[in-house]
Coordinates of C-alpha atoms in Angstrom, one line a residue:
Chain A
M1 CA 76.4 67.3 98.6
D2 CA 74.5 64.5 97.0
A3 CA 72.6 64.7 93.7
K4 CA 69.2 64.9 95.4
T5 CA 69.8 68.2 97.2
A6 CA 72.1 69.6 94.5
V7 CA 69.2 70.0 92.0
P8 CA 66.8 72.0 94.1
R9 CA 69.7 74.1 95.4
R10 CA 70.8 74.9 91.9
A11 CA 67.2 75.7 90.9
E12 CA 67.0 78.0 93.9
T13 CA 70.3 79.8 92.9
V14 CA 69.0 80.3 89.3
A15 CA 65.8 81.7 90.7
E16 CA 67.7 84.1 92.9
I17 CA 69.9 85.3 90.1
R18 CA 66.8 85.8 88.0
Q19 CA 65.1 87.8 90.8
G20 CA 68.3 89.9 91.1
L21 CA 68.3 90.6 87.3
A22 CA 64.6 91.6 87.5
A23 CA 65.3 94.0 90.3
A24 CA 68.2 95.5 88.4
L25 CA 66.4 96.0 85.2
P26 CA 64.7 99.4 85.9
M27 CA 68.0 100.6 87.3
M28 CA 69.9 99.5 84.3
L29 CA 67.6 101.5 82.2
G30 CA 68.1 104.5 84.5
M31 CA 71.9 104.1 84.4
I32 CA 72.1 104.2 80.6
P33 CA 71.7 108.0 80.2
A34 CA 74.2 108.8 82.9
A35 CA 76.6 106.3 81.5
L36 CA 76.4 107.7 77.9
V37 CA 76.8 111.2 79.3
L38 CA 79.9 110.2 81.3
G39 CA 81.5 108.5 78.4
A40 CA 80.8 111.4 76.1
Q41 CA 82.3 113.9 78.6
A42 CA 85.4 111.7 79.1
A43 CA 85.9 111.5 75.3
Q44 CA 85.7 115.4 75.2
K45 CA 88.5 115.5 77.8
G46 CA 90.7 113.3 75.6
F47 CA 90.0 109.8 76.9
S48 CA 90.6 107.2 74.2
V49 CA 88.0 104.6 73.3
A50 CA 89.9 102.1 75.4
E51 CA 90.5 104.4 78.4
V52 CA 86.8 105.0 79.1
P53 CA 85.9 101.4 80.0
L54 CA 89.2 101.1 81.7
L55 CA 88.2 103.8 84.1
T56 CA 84.6 102.7 84.5
G57 CA 85.4 99.0 84.7
L58 CA 88.2 99.3 87.3
N59 CA 86.8 102.1 89.4
F60 CA 83.1 101.4 88.9
A61 CA 81.8 104.3 91.0
G62 CA 79.8 106.9 88.9
G63 CA 80.0 109.9 91.1
S64 CA 83.8 109.8 91.4
E65 CA 84.1 109.2 87.7
F66 CA 82.0 112.3 86.9
A67 CA 84.2 114.3 89.3
A68 CA 87.4 112.9 87.9
V69 CA 86.4 113.7 84.3
A70 CA 85.3 117.2 85.4
L71 CA 88.7 117.8 87.0
W72 CA 90.7 116.1 84.2
T73 CA 93.5 118.0 82.7
S74 CA 96.4 116.8 80.5
P75 CA 98.4 115.6 82.3
P76 CA 96.0 114.9 85.2
H77 CA 96.5 116.2 88.7
I78 CA 96.8 112.6 90.0
L79 CA 96.7 113.3 93.8
L80 CA 93.8 115.7 93.6
I81 CA 91.7 113.3 91.5
V82 CA 92.5 110.3 93.7
A83 CA 91.7 112.3 96.9
I84 CA 88.4 113.4 95.5
T85 CA 87.7 109.8 94.4
F86 CA 88.3 108.6 98.0
L87 CA 86.2 111.4 99.4
I88 CA 83.2 110.8 97.2
N89 CA 83.3 107.1 97.7
S90 CA 83.9 107.3 101.4
R91 CA 80.2 106.6 101.7
H92 CA 81.0 103.0 100.7
I93 CA 82.7 102.6 104.2
L94 CA 79.4 103.3 105.9
M95 CA 77.6 101.2 103.3
G96 CA 79.9 98.2 103.8
A97 CA 79.6 98.6 107.6
A98 CA 75.8 98.6 107.3
L99 CA 76.0 95.4 105.2
A100 CA 78.5 93.6 107.4
P101 CA 76.1 92.1 109.9
Y102 CA 74.3 90.4 107.1
L103 CA 77.5 88.8 105.6
R104 CA 78.6 86.8 108.7
H105 CA 77.6 83.5 107.1
L106 CA 79.9 84.0 104.1
P107 CA 83.7 83.3 103.9
R108 CA 86.0 86.3 103.3
R109 CA 87.3 84.9 100.0
I110 CA 83.7 85.4 98.7
V111 CA 82.9 88.7 100.4
Y112 CA 85.9 90.7 99.3
P113 CA 85.5 90.0 95.6
A114 CA 81.7 90.5 95.9
L115 CA 82.3 93.9 97.5
F116 CA 84.1 95.1 94.4
L117 CA 80.6 95.2 92.8
M118 CA 78.9 97.2 95.6
C119 CA 77.4 100.4 94.3
D120 CA 74.7 102.6 95.7
E121 CA 72.0 100.7 93.8
S122 CA 73.2 97.1 94.3
W123 CA 73.9 97.8 98.0
A124 CA 70.5 99.4 98.6
L125 CA 68.7 96.5 96.9
A126 CA 70.7 93.9 98.8
L127 CA 70.1 95.6 102.1
V128 CA 66.4 96.0 101.6
D129 CA 66.2 92.3 100.5
A130 CA 68.2 91.2 103.5
R131 CA 66.1 93.1 105.9
R132 CA 62.9 91.5 104.5
G133 CA 63.8 88.5 106.7
G134 CA 65.6 86.1 104.4
G135 CA 69.0 87.6 105.1
F136 CA 71.7 88.4 102.5
R137 CA 71.2 86.2 99.4
L138 CA 74.6 86.0 97.5
A139 CA 73.1 84.8 94.2
H140 CA 70.5 87.5 94.2
Y141 CA 73.1 90.2 94.9
L142 CA 75.5 88.8 92.2
G143 CA 72.7 88.7 89.7
L144 CA 71.8 92.3 90.1
A145 CA 75.3 93.6 90.8
V146 CA 76.9 92.0 87.7
A147 CA 74.0 93.3 85.5
L148 CA 74.5 96.8 86.8
Y149 CA 78.3 96.5 86.4
A150 CA 78.0 95.3 82.8
T151 CA 75.5 98.1 81.9
W152 CA 77.7 100.8 83.4
V153 CA 80.9 99.6 81.6
V154 CA 79.2 98.9 78.2
F155 CA 77.3 102.1 78.1
T156 CA 80.1 104.4 79.3
A157 CA 82.3 102.9 76.6
L158 CA 79.5 103.4 74.0
G159 CA 79.1 107.0 75.2
G160 CA 82.9 107.5 74.7
A161 CA 82.7 106.1 71.2
I162 CA 79.5 108.0 70.0
G163 CA 79.7 110.9 72.4
P164 CA 79.9 113.8 69.9
V165 CA 76.8 112.5 68.0
F166 CA 74.8 112.2 71.2
G167 CA 74.4 115.9 71.9
D168 CA 73.0 117.5 75.1
A169 CA 71.4 114.9 77.4
R170 CA 70.1 117.6 79.7
S171 CA 67.7 119.1 77.1
W172 CA 66.0 115.7 76.9
G173 CA 65.6 115.5 80.7
L174 CA 67.8 112.4 80.9
D175 CA 69.7 113.7 83.9
M176 CA 66.5 113.4 86.0
A177 CA 67.0 109.6 85.8
F178 CA 69.6 109.8 88.5
P179 CA 67.6 111.6 91.2
A180 CA 64.5 109.4 90.3
I181 CA 66.5 106.2 91.0
F182 CA 67.8 107.5 94.3
L183 CA 64.4 108.7 95.5
V184 CA 62.9 105.3 94.9
L185 CA 65.8 103.7 96.7
L186 CA 65.2 106.1 99.6
R187 CA 61.6 105.0 99.8
G188 CA 62.9 101.5 100.6
F189 CA 64.5 102.9 103.8
W190 CA 61.3 104.8 105.0
T191 CA 60.2 103.7 108.4
G192 CA 58.3 106.8 109.4
A193 CA 58.8 110.6 109.7
A194 CA 60.6 110.4 113.1
A195 CA 63.4 108.1 111.7
A196 CA 63.7 110.3 108.6
R197 CA 64.6 113.5 110.5
P198 CA 68.3 113.0 109.8
W199 CA 67.5 112.7 106.1
L200 CA 66.3 116.3 106.1
V201 CA 69.4 117.4 108.0
S202 CA 71.6 115.7 105.4
L203 CA 69.7 117.2 102.5
A204 CA 69.8 120.8 103.9
V205 CA 73.5 120.6 104.7
A206 CA 74.4 118.9 101.4
V207 CA 72.5 121.6 99.4
A208 CA 74.2 124.4 101.4
A209 CA 77.6 122.7 100.9
Y210 CA 76.9 122.2 97.2
L211 CA 76.2 125.9 96.8
L212 CA 79.0 127.2 99.1
L213 CA 81.9 124.8 98.8
P214 CA 84.0 123.8 95.8
G215 CA 84.2 120.3 94.5
A216 CA 82.4 117.3 95.9
W217 CA 82.5 118.1 99.6
Y218 CA 78.7 118.2 99.7
V219 CA 78.4 114.4 99.8
A220 CA 80.6 114.1 102.8
A221 CA 79.1 117.1 104.5
G222 CA 75.5 116.0 104.0
A223 CA 76.2 112.4 105.1
L224 CA 78.2 113.2 108.2
S225 CA 75.7 115.8 109.4
G226 CA 72.9 113.4 109.0
L227 CA 74.8 110.8 111.0
A228 CA 75.5 113.5 113.7
A229 CA 71.7 114.2 113.8
A230 CA 71.0 110.5 114.1
F231 CA 73.5 110.2 116.9
L232 CA 72.0 113.1 118.8
L233 CA 68.4 111.9 118.3
A234 CA 69.3 108.4 119.4
G235 CA 70.8 109.8 122.6
S236 CA 67.7 112.0 123.4
E237 CA 65.4 109.0 123.1
A238 CA 67.5 106.6 125.2
Chain B
M1 CA 96.0 103.6 73.0
I2 CA 96.4 104.1 76.7
D3 CA 98.3 107.0 78.1
G4 CA 100.7 106.3 81.0
A5 CA 99.6 109.1 83.3
T6 CA 96.0 108.3 82.6
L7 CA 96.6 104.6 83.4
L8 CA 98.3 105.5 86.7
T9 CA 95.5 107.8 87.7
I10 CA 92.8 105.2 86.9
L11 CA 94.7 102.5 88.8
L12 CA 95.1 104.7 91.9
M13 CA 91.4 105.8 91.7
A14 CA 90.4 102.1 91.5
S15 CA 92.5 101.3 94.5
A16 CA 91.1 104.2 96.5
T17 CA 87.5 103.1 95.5
Y18 CA 88.1 99.5 96.4
A19 CA 89.5 100.5 99.7
T20 CA 86.3 102.3 100.6
R21 CA 84.3 99.2 99.5
A22 CA 86.3 96.8 101.7
L23 CA 87.0 98.9 104.7
G24 CA 83.5 99.1 106.4
Y25 CA 83.2 95.3 106.2
A26 CA 86.8 94.7 107.2
V27 CA 86.5 96.8 110.3
L28 CA 83.0 95.9 111.5
R29 CA 82.9 92.2 110.7
G30 CA 82.1 90.1 113.7
R31 CA 81.5 93.0 116.1
T32 CA 78.4 93.6 118.1
L33 CA 77.2 97.2 117.9
S34 CA 75.7 99.4 120.6
R35 CA 72.1 100.5 120.2
R36 CA 73.3 104.0 119.3
A37 CA 75.8 102.7 116.7
R38 CA 73.0 100.6 115.2
V39 CA 70.7 103.6 114.9
M40 CA 73.5 105.5 113.2
M41 CA 74.2 102.6 110.8
E42 CA 70.5 102.5 109.9
A43 CA 70.5 106.2 109.3
A44 CA 73.6 106.2 107.2
P45 CA 72.3 104.8 103.9
P46 CA 69.4 107.2 103.3
C47 CA 71.6 110.1 104.5
V48 CA 74.3 109.2 101.9
L49 CA 71.7 108.6 99.1
I50 CA 70.0 112.0 99.7
S51 CA 73.3 113.8 99.9
V52 CA 74.4 112.4 96.5
I53 CA 71.4 113.9 94.8
A54 CA 71.5 117.2 96.7
P55 CA 72.6 119.2 93.5
A56 CA 69.2 118.4 92.0
F57 CA 67.5 120.2 95.0
A58 CA 69.9 123.1 94.8
S59 CA 68.8 124.1 91.3
R60 CA 67.4 127.6 90.8
D61 CA 65.6 126.7 87.6
P62 CA 61.8 126.5 88.2
A63 CA 61.4 123.9 85.5
D64 CA 64.1 121.7 87.3
L65 CA 62.4 122.1 90.7
L66 CA 58.9 121.4 89.4
A67 CA 60.2 118.3 87.6
L68 CA 62.0 117.2 90.8
A69 CA 58.7 117.7 92.8
I70 CA 56.8 115.6 90.3
T71 CA 59.6 112.9 90.4
L72 CA 59.5 112.9 94.2
L73 CA 55.7 112.5 94.2
A74 CA 56.1 109.6 91.7
A75 CA 58.8 108.0 93.8
T76 CA 56.5 107.8 96.9
R77 CA 54.0 105.6 95.1
L78 CA 55.2 104.1 91.8
P79 CA 57.8 101.4 90.9
M80 CA 61.3 102.3 89.8
L81 CA 60.9 102.3 86.0
A82 CA 57.7 104.3 86.0
T83 CA 59.3 106.9 88.3
V84 CA 62.4 107.1 86.1
L85 CA 60.3 107.6 83.0
I86 CA 58.0 110.2 84.6
G87 CA 61.1 112.1 85.9
I88 CA 62.8 112.1 82.5
G89 CA 59.5 113.1 80.8
A90 CA 58.7 115.9 83.3
A91 CA 62.2 117.3 83.1
G92 CA 62.4 117.3 79.3
L93 CA 58.9 118.7 78.9
L94 CA 59.1 121.4 81.5
R95 CA 62.4 122.7 80.4
H96 CA 61.1 123.1 76.8
V97 CA 57.8 124.7 78.1
L98 CA 59.2 126.9 80.8
G99 CA 62.8 127.4 79.4

């Protein structure tokens, strides 16, 4: 690469990182309440100030961390917690699969570390961005994914440290941030009512499973039944 | 101060989670999918997202459900930050008014 092309490329990369950060900003704000609550709950279960960011920094998957903290005992039921973690995060398998076609131009040594940062939000933004026509932009993804990662780790740690002072997040309505973020992410996938029929199946089954089954089975039940619906509907229209 | 059993649990959780992140890509990289498989792949993300927030829809508290309806309406037309703020505001306010 000669100096002439290096400069515009670098400017382009910086612009992409900036766009990624801008896209991440509202989600960072939305993540903060959930992060503080998780940290506070973990502290209540006996996590030390160092253990909270160790959990959220190495695992970096909020749903499974909430579940792990809820199931935490001293000493912890290691196998139960690890199995629940895998179950809740099994959606990442589908997410990675959906992203795979857009990653063909990148070497594996870049993709595998980058996938460590894939969460619901960063993945959804990257996929919507890639489908806009420009393909997957690594710098854009890294900009937003690193920002989300740092926010999560810093504010869960803070929640662990100041937890007892923070009080009840629910009475302030802060827990609604999570559904609000997900609903806006869903809008990015809307292509019409017909294509959205599996969504309703997922929602109905997940709600039923949440009310009837213990633990976090509702995520797997809802996602798989929606996929089954999509499979059947795709067959009927072929 | 890091407890041994806690550290072990966290390390195993982290391995399980990373496996889920790498697996979909590792298995499907470089394959051409059938039309049906493509339709399913496209349906997967929203089905996952909506399932994760199912507990909010399962609430029996009228204040929660009303706040969720307002948030849903906001999400159909407003940007992310505005929707988050409206959702938080509606939930906090309605719980105090109706609770």
